[in-house]
Coordinates of C-alpha atoms and ligand atoms in Angstrom, one line a residue:
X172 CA 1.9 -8.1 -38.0
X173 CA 0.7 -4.4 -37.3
X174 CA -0.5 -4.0 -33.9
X175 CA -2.4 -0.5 -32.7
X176 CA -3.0 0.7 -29.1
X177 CA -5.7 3.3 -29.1
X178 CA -4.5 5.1 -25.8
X179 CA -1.6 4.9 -23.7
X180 CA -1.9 5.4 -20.1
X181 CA -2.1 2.7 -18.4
X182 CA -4.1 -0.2 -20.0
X183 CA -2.5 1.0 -23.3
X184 CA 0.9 1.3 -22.2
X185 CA 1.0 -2.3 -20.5
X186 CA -0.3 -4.2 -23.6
X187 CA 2.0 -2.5 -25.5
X188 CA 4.5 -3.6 -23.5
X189 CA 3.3 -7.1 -23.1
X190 CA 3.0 -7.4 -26.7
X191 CA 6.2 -6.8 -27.3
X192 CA 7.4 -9.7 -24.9
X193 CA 4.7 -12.0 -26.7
X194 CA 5.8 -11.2 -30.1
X195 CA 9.2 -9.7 -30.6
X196 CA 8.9 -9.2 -34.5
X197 CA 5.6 -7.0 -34.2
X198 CA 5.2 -3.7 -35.3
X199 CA 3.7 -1.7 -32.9
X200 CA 2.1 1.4 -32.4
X201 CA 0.8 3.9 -29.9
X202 CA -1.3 6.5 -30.8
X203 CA -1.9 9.0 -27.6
X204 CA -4.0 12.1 -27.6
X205 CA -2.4 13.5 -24.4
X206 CA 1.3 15.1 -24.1
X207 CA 2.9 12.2 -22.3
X208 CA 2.3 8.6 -21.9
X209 CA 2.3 6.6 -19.6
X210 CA 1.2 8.8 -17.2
X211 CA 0.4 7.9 -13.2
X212 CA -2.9 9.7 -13.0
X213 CA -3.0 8.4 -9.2
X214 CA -0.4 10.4 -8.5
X215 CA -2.0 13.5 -9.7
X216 CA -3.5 15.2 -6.4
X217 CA -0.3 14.9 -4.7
X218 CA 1.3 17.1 -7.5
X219 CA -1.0 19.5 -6.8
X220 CA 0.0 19.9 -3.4
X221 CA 3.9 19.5 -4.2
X222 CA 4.0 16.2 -2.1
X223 CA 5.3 14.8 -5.1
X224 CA 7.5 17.7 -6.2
X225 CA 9.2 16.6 -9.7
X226 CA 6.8 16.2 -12.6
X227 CA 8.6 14.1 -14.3
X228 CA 8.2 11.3 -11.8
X229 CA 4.6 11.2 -12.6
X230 CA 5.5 10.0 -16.1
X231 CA 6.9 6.6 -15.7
X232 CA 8.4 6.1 -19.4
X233 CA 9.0 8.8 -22.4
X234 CA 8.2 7.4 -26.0
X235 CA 12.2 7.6 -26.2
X236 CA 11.8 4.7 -23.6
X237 CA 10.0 3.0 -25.8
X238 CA 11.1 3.4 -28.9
X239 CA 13.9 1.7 -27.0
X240 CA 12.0 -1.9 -26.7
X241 CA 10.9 -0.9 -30.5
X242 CA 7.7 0.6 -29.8
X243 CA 6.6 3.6 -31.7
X244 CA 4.7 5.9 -29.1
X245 CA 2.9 9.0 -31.6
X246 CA 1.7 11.5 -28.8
X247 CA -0.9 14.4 -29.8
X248 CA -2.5 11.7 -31.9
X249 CA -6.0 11.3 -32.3
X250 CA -7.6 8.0 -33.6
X251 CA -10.9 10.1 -35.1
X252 CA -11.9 6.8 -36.7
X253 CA -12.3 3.2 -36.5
X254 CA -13.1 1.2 -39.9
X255 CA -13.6 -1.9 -38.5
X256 CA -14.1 -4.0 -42.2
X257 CA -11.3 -2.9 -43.6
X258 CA -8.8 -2.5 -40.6
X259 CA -8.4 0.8 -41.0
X260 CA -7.9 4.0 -38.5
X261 CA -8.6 7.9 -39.5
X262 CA -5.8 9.9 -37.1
X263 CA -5.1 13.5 -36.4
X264 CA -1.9 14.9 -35.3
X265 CA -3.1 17.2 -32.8
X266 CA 0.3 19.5 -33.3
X267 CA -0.1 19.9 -37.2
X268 CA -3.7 19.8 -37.2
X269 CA -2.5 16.4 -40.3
X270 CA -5.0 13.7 -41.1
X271 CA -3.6 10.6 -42.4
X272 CA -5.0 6.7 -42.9
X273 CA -3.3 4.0 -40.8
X274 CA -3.7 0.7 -41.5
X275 CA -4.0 -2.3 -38.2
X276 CA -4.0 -6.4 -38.2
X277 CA -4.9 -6.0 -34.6
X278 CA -5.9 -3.5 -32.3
X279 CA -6.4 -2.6 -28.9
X280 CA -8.6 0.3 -27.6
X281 CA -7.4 1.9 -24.3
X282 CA -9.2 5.2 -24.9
X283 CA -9.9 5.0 -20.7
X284 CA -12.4 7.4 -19.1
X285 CA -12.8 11.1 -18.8
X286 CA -13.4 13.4 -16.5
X287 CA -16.9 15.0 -15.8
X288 CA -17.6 18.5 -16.0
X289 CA -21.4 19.0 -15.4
X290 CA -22.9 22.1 -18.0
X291 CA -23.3 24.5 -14.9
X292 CA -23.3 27.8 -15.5
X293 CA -20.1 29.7 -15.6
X294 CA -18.3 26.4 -15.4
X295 CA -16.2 28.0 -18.3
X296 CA -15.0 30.8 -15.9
X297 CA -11.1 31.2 -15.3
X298 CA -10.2 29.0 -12.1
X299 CA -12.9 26.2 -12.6
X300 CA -11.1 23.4 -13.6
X301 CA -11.5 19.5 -13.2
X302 CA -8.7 16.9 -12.5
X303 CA -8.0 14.1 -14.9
X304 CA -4.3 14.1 -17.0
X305 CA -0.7 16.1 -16.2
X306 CA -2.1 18.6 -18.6
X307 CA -5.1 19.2 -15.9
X308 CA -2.8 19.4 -13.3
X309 CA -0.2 21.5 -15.1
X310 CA -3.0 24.0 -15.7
X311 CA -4.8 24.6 -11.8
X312 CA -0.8 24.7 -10.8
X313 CA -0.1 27.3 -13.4
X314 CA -3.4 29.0 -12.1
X315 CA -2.6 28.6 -8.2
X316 CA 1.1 30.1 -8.7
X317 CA -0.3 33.0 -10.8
X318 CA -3.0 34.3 -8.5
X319 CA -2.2 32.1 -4.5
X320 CA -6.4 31.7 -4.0
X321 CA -6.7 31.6 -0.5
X322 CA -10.0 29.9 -0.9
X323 CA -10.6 26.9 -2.7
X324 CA -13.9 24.8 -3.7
X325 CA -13.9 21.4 -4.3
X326 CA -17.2 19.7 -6.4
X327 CA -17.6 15.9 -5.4
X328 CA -17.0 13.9 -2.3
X329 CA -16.0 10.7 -4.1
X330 CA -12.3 10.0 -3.7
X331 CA -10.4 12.2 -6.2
X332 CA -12.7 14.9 -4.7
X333 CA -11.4 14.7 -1.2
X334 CA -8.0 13.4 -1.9
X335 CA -8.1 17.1 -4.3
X336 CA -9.5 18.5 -1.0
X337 CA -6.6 17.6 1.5
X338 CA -3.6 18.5 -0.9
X339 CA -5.4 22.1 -1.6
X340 CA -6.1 22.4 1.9
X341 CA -1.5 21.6 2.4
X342 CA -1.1 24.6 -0.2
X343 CA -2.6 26.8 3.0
X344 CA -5.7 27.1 0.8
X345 CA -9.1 27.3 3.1
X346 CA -11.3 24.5 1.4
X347 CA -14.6 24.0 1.3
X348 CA -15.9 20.6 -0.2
X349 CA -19.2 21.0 -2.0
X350 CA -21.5 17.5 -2.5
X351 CA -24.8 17.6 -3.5
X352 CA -25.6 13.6 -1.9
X353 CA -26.2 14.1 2.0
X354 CA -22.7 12.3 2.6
X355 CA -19.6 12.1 1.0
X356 CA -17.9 9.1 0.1
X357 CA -21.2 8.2 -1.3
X358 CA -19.5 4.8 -2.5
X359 CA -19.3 3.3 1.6
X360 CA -21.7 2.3 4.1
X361 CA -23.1 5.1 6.6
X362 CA -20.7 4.5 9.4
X363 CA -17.4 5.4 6.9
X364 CA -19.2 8.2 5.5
X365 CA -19.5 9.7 8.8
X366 CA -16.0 9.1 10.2
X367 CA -14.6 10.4 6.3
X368 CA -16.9 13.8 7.1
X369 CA -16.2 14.1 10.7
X370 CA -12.6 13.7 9.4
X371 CA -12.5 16.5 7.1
X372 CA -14.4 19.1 9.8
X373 CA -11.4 18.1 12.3
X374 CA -8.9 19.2 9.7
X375 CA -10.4 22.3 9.2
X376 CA -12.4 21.4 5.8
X377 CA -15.8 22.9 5.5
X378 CA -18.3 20.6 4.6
X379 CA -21.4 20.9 3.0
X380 CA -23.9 18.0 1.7
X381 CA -27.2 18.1 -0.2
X382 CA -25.5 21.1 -1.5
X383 CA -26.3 20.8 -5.6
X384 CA -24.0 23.5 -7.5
X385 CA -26.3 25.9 -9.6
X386 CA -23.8 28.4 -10.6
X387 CA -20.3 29.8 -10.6
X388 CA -20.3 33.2 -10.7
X389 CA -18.0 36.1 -11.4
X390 CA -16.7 38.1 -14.0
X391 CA -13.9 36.0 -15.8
X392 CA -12.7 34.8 -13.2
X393 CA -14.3 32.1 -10.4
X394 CA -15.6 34.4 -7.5
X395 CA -18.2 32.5 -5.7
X396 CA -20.1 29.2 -6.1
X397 CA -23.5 29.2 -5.0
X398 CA -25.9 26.4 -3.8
X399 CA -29.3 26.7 -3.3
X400 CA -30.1 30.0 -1.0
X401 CA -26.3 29.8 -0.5
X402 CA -23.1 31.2 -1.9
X403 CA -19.7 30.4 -1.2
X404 CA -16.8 33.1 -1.7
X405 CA -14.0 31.3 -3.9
X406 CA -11.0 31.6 -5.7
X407 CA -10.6 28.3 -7.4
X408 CA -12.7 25.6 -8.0
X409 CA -11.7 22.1 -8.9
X410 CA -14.7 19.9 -9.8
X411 CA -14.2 15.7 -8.6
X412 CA -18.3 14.7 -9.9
X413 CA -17.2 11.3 -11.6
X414 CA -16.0 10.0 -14.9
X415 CA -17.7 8.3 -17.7
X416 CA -16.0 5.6 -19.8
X417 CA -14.8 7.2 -23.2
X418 CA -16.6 4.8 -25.6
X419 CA -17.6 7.4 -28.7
X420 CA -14.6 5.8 -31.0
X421 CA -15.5 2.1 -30.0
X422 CA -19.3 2.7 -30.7
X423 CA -19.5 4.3 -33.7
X424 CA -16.9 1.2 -35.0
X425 CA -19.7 -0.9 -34.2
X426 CA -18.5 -2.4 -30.8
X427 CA -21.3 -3.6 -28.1
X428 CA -21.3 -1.7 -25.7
X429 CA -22.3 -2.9 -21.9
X430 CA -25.1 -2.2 -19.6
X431 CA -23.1 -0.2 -17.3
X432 CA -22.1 2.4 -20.7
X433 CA -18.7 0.6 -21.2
X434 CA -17.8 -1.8 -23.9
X435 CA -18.4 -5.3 -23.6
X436 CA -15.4 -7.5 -23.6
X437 CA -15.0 -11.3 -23.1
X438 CA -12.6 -12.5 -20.5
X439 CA -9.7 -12.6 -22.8
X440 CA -11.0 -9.0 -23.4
X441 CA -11.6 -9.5 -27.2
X442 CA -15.0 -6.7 -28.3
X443 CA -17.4 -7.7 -30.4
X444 CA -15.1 -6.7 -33.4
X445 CA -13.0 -9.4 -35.4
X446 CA -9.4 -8.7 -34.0
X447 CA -10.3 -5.5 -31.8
X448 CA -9.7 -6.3 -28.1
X449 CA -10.2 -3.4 -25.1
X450 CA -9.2 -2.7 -21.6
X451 CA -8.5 -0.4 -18.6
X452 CA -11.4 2.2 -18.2
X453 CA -13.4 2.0 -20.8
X454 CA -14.3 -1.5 -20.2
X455 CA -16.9 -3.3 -18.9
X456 CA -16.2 -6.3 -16.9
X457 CA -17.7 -8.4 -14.0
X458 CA -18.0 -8.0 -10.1
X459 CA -16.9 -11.2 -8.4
X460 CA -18.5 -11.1 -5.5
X461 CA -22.2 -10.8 -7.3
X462 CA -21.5 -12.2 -11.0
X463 CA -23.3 -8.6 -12.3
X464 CA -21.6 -6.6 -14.9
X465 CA -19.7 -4.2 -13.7
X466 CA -17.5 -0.9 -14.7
X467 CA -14.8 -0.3 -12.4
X468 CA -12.1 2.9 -13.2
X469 CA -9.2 1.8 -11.2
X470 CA -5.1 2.0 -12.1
X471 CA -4.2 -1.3 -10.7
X472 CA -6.9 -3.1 -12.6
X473 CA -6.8 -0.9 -15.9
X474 CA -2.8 -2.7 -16.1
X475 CA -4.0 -6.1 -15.0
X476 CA -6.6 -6.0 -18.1
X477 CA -3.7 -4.5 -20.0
X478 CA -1.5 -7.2 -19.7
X479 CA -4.1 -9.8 -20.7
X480 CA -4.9 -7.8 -23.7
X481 CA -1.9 -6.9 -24.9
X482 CA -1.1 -10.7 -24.6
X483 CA -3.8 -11.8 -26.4
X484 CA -3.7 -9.8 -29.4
X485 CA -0.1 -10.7 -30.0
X486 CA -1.4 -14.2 -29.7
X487 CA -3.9 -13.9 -31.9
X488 CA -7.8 -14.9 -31.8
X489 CA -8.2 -18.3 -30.6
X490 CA -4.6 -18.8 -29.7
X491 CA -3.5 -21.6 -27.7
X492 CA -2.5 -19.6 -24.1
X493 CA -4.4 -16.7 -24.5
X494 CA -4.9 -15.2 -21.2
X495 CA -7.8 -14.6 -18.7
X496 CA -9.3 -11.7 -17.1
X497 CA -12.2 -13.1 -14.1
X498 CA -13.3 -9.9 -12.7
X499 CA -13.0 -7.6 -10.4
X500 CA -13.8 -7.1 -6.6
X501 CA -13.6 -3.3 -7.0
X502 CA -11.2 -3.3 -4.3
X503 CA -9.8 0.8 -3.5
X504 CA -8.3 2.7 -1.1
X505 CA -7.7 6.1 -0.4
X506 CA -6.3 8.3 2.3
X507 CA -7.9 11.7 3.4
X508 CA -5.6 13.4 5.9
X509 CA -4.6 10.6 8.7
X510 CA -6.9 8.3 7.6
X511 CA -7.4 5.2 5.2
X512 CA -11.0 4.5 3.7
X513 CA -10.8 1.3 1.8
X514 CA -13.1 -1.2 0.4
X515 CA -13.5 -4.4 -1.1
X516 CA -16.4 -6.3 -2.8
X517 CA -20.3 -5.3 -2.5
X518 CA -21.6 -3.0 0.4
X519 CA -24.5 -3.9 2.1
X520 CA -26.7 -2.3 -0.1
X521 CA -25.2 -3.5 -3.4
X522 CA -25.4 -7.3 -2.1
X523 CA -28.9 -6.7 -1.1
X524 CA -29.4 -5.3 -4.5
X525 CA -28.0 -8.5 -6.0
X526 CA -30.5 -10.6 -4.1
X527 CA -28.3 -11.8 -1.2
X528 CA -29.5 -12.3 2.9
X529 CA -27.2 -9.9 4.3
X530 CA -25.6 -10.2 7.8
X531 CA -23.0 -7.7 8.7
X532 CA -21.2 -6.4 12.0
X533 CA -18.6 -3.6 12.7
X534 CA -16.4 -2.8 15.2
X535 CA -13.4 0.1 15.8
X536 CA -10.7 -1.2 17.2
X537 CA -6.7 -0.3 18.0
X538 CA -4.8 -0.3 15.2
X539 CA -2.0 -1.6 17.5
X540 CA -1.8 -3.1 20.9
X541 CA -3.3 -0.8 22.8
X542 CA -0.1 0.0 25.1
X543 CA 2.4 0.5 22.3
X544 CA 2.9 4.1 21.0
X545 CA 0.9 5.7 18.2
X546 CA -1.8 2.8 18.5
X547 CA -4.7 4.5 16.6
X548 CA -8.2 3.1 15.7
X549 CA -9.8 1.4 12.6
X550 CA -13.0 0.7 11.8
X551 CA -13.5 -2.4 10.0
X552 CA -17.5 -4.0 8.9
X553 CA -17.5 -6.8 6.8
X554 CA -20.7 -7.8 5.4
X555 CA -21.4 -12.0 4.7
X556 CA -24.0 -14.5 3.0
X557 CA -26.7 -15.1 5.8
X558 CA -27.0 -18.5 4.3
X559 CA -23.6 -19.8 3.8
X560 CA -21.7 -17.5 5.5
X561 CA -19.6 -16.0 2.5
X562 CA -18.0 -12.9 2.9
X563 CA -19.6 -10.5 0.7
X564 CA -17.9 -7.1 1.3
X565 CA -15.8 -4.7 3.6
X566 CA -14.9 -1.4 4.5
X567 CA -12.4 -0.3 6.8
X568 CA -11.6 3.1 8.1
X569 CA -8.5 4.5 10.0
X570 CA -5.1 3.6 10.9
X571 CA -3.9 0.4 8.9
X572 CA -7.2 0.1 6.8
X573 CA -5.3 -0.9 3.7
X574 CA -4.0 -4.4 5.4
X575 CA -7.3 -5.1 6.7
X576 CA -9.1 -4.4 3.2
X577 CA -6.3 -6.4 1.0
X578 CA -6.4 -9.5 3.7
X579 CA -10.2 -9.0 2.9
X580 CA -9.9 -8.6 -0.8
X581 CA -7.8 -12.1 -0.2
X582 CA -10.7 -13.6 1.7
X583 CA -13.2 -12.9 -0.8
X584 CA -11.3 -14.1 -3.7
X585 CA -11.0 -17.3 -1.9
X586 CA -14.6 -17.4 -1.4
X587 CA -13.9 -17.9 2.5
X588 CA -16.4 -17.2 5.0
X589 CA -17.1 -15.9 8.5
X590 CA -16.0 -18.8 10.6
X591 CA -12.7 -19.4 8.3
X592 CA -12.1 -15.9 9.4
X593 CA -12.4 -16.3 12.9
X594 CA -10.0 -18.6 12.9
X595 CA -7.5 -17.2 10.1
X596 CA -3.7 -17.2 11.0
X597 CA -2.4 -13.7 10.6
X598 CA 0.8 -12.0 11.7
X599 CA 0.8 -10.1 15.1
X600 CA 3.5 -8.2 16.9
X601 CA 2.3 -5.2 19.0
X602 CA 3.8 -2.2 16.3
X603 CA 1.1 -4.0 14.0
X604 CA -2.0 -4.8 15.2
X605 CA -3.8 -6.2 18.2
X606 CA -3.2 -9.8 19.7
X607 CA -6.3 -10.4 17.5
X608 CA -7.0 -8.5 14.1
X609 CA -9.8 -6.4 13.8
X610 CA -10.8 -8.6 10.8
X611 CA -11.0 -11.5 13.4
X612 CA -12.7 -9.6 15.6
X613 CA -15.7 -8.6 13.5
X614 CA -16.1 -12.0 12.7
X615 CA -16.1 -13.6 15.5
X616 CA -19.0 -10.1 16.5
X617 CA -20.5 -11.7 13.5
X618 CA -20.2 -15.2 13.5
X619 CA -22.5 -14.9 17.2
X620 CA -25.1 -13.4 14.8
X621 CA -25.7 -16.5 12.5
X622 CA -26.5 -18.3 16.2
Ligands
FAD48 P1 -6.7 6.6 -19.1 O1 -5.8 6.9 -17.9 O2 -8.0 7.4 -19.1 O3 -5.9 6.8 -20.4 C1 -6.5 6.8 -21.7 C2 -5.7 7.7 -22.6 O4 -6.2 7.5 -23.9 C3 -5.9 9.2 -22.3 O5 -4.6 9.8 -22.2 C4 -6.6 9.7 -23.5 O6 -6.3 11.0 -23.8 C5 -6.2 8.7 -24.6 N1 -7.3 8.7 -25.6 C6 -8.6 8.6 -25.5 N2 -9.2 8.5 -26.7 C7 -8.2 8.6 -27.6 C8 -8.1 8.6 -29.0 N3 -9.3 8.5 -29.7 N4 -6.9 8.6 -29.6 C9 -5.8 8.7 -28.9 N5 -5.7 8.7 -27.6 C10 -6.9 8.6 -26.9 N6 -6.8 4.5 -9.6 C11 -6.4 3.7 -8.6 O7 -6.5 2.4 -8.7 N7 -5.9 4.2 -7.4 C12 -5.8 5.5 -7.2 O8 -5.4 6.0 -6.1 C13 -6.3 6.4 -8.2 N8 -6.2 7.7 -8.1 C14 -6.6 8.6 -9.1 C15 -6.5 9.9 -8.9 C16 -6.9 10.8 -10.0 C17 -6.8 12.3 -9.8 C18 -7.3 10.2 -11.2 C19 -7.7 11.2 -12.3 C20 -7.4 8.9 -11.4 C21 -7.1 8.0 -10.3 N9 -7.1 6.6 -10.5 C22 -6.8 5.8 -9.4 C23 -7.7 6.0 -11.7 C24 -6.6 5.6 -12.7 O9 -5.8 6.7 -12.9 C25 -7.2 5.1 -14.0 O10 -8.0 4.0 -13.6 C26 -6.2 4.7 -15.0 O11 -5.4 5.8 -15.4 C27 -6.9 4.1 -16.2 O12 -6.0 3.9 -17.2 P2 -6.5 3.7 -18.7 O13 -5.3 3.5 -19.5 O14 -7.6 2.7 -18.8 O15 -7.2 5.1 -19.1

């Protein structure tokens, strides 16, 4: 049996190596466009910065590894083509500029998501550059050691932007983030936004929203970025303005493609193509906490789907103990300077948006017994079902946000609600948390609002 992976970061990667496990006689292959596989994307910003100093730790397996556990890992290998009838693939070696036919009994695409770089002009000046592979990353380091910028613009508040922002702003770089919303971290409720803002100004980041980019300008090289009546002097630009799934080779195969742009799978991620399943970013799958289609780009969920996919097609349609992928809660964290910003499930607005009475309540609290040193604050809001009570959503800011957001994540799942949480056993010890969690808290702030 011929198995394919189209792609192979990290949804590619893992149901390679899932297959494998499943079926130990298959023959299976990798095709990879980038340099490396298995690449940790995630890890990318802090490379910038030199917090993670060795390159090679970014790349968690070579195709030496595994050719080792007998799978064949072709990097600089483009699938052009998908010919779903006849199970065939068109592919280009990107290093000989070769076409040659390859032939699949199954396949998975993993072709993940790409990086947006909006058609601005002078976006194609030396020192604009956006963040997505090693290859990215490799470049604006190449750039920064050749001519130290001492001034840096960052495109996008969403969190590659400001996580981009804070490791530039380490190099000694003086950065000024650039969003054309009227907040960043456009993806939380007000109260985050605020903190996440207020945040960067403290740290010495300039700020500036409602700001839409209309040009770079200079010569060849970046010089300024201007906005409306202003313009911003700049050295390097790095634009974080979103990602779009990478669907092209899927679509033209004749896969469906989703309402929210990415291809529609099933929960045992097969497409809409005999023998053709999908995962990681370029998949469409469901939101949990609303039932509504949903497209999610994260790392820890592009491996889950992975492994179900990888499973699968080793299985085979149909098979008996073929896996399960339920959805998602979109559940993400990142950190900007001191802080956590995390959240989990629908905001406010999005369960409004999907027809729910919302209640919600926030609170900041000590991120440790109050006494006991290095105590700092979090901000936690969780957001419930006015009718039964079900916890919807949350968002957490500060010191210690990612416990509160994963004990949340937990909670959701579990479709528990406000009173369960008031009464909730967690761990306490005063290096940890207060006598009584900020997630208790809030709901016991909120649990007086349903009377
Ligand atoms: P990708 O990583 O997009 O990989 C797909 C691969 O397929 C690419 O290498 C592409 O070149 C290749 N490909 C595409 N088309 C073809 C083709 N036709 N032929 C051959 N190869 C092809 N997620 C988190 O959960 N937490 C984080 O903290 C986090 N931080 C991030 C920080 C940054 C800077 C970035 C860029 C991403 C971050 N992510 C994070 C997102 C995470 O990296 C992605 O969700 C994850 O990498 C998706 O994996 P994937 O395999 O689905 O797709």
């Amino acid at each position: 049996m011929r198995l394919i992976m189209v792609g192979g970061v990290a949804a590619g990667t893992k149901a390679a190596s899932r297959a494998r496990r499943v079926d130990p006689e298959a023959e299976i292959t990798v095709y990879q466009e980038e340099p490396e596989p298995s690449i940790s994307e995630c890890g990318l910003p802090y490379f910038l910065s030199g917090t993670v100093a060795a390159r090679e730790n970014l790349v968690a397996r070579t195709p030496d590894d595994f050719a080792e556990k007998g799978i064949e890992v072709l990097i600089r290998h483009r699938v052009e083509r998908i010919d779903a009838e006849n199970k065939r693939l068109s592919v280009r070696n990107l290093a000989t500029g070769e076409r040659f036919e390859d032939r699949y009994d199954r396949l998975v695409i993993a072709t993940g998501a790409r990086a947006i770089l909006p058609p601005i002009p002078g976006v194609d000046l030396d020192g604009v550059f956006r963040l997505r592979f090693l290859t990215d990353a490799d470049r604006i380091r190449a750039y920064v050691q050749k001519h130290s910028p001492k001034k840096a613009a960052v495109i996008g508040g969403g969190y590659i932007g400001l996580e981009v922002a804070e490791n530039l702003h380490r190099l000694g770089m003086e950065v000024s983030l650039i969003e054309g919303a009227n907040r960043v971290a456009l993806a939380y409720g007000l109260e985050v936004a605020e903190r996440v803002g207020a945040h960067l100004e403290e740290k010495g980041v300039r700020v500036y929203t409602g700001a839409k980019v209309e040009e770079f300008t200079g010569d060849r090289r970046v010089e300024g970025v201007r906005f409306g009546s202003d313009e911003l002097e700049t050295d390097l630009v790095v634009a974080g303005v979103g990602v779009e799934p990478s669907v092209e080779l899927a679509r033209e195969a004749g896969a469906e493609i989703g309402q929210t742009g990415a291809i529609r799978v099933d929960r045992r991620m097969e497409t809409s193509l005999p023998d053709v399943w999908a995962a990681g970013d370029c998949v469409q799958t469901v939101n949990l906490a609303s039932g509504e289609p949903a497209w999610v780009p994260l790392g820890d969920t592009a491996n889950q789907m992975g492994r179900v996919a990888g499973t699968n097609a080793a299985l085979g349609p149909d098979a008996e103990g073929a896996l399960e992928f339920p959805g998602v809660l979109g559940t993400g964290i990142f950190k900007v300077f001191d802080i956590g910003v995390g959240k989990t499930g629908l905001s406010e607005r999005e369960a409004e948006g999907a027809g729910f009475e919302v209640v919600s309540a926030s609170i900041e609290a000590a991120s440790k017994a109050s006494y006991y040193p290095g105590a700092g604050r979090v901000f936690i809001k969780l957001i419930c079902d006015s009718e039964t009570g079900r916890l919807l959503g949350a968002e957490a800011a500060g010191d210690g946000a990612d416990k509160l957001i994963d004990v949340c994540a937990t909670a959701i799942w579990g479709r528990l609600s406000c009173p369960d949480l008031v009464n909730i056993d967690l761990a306490y010890a005063p290096p940890y948390g207060p006598a009584l969690s900020p997630i208790i808290q809030a709901a016991s702030v909120l649990s007086g609002k349903f009377g």
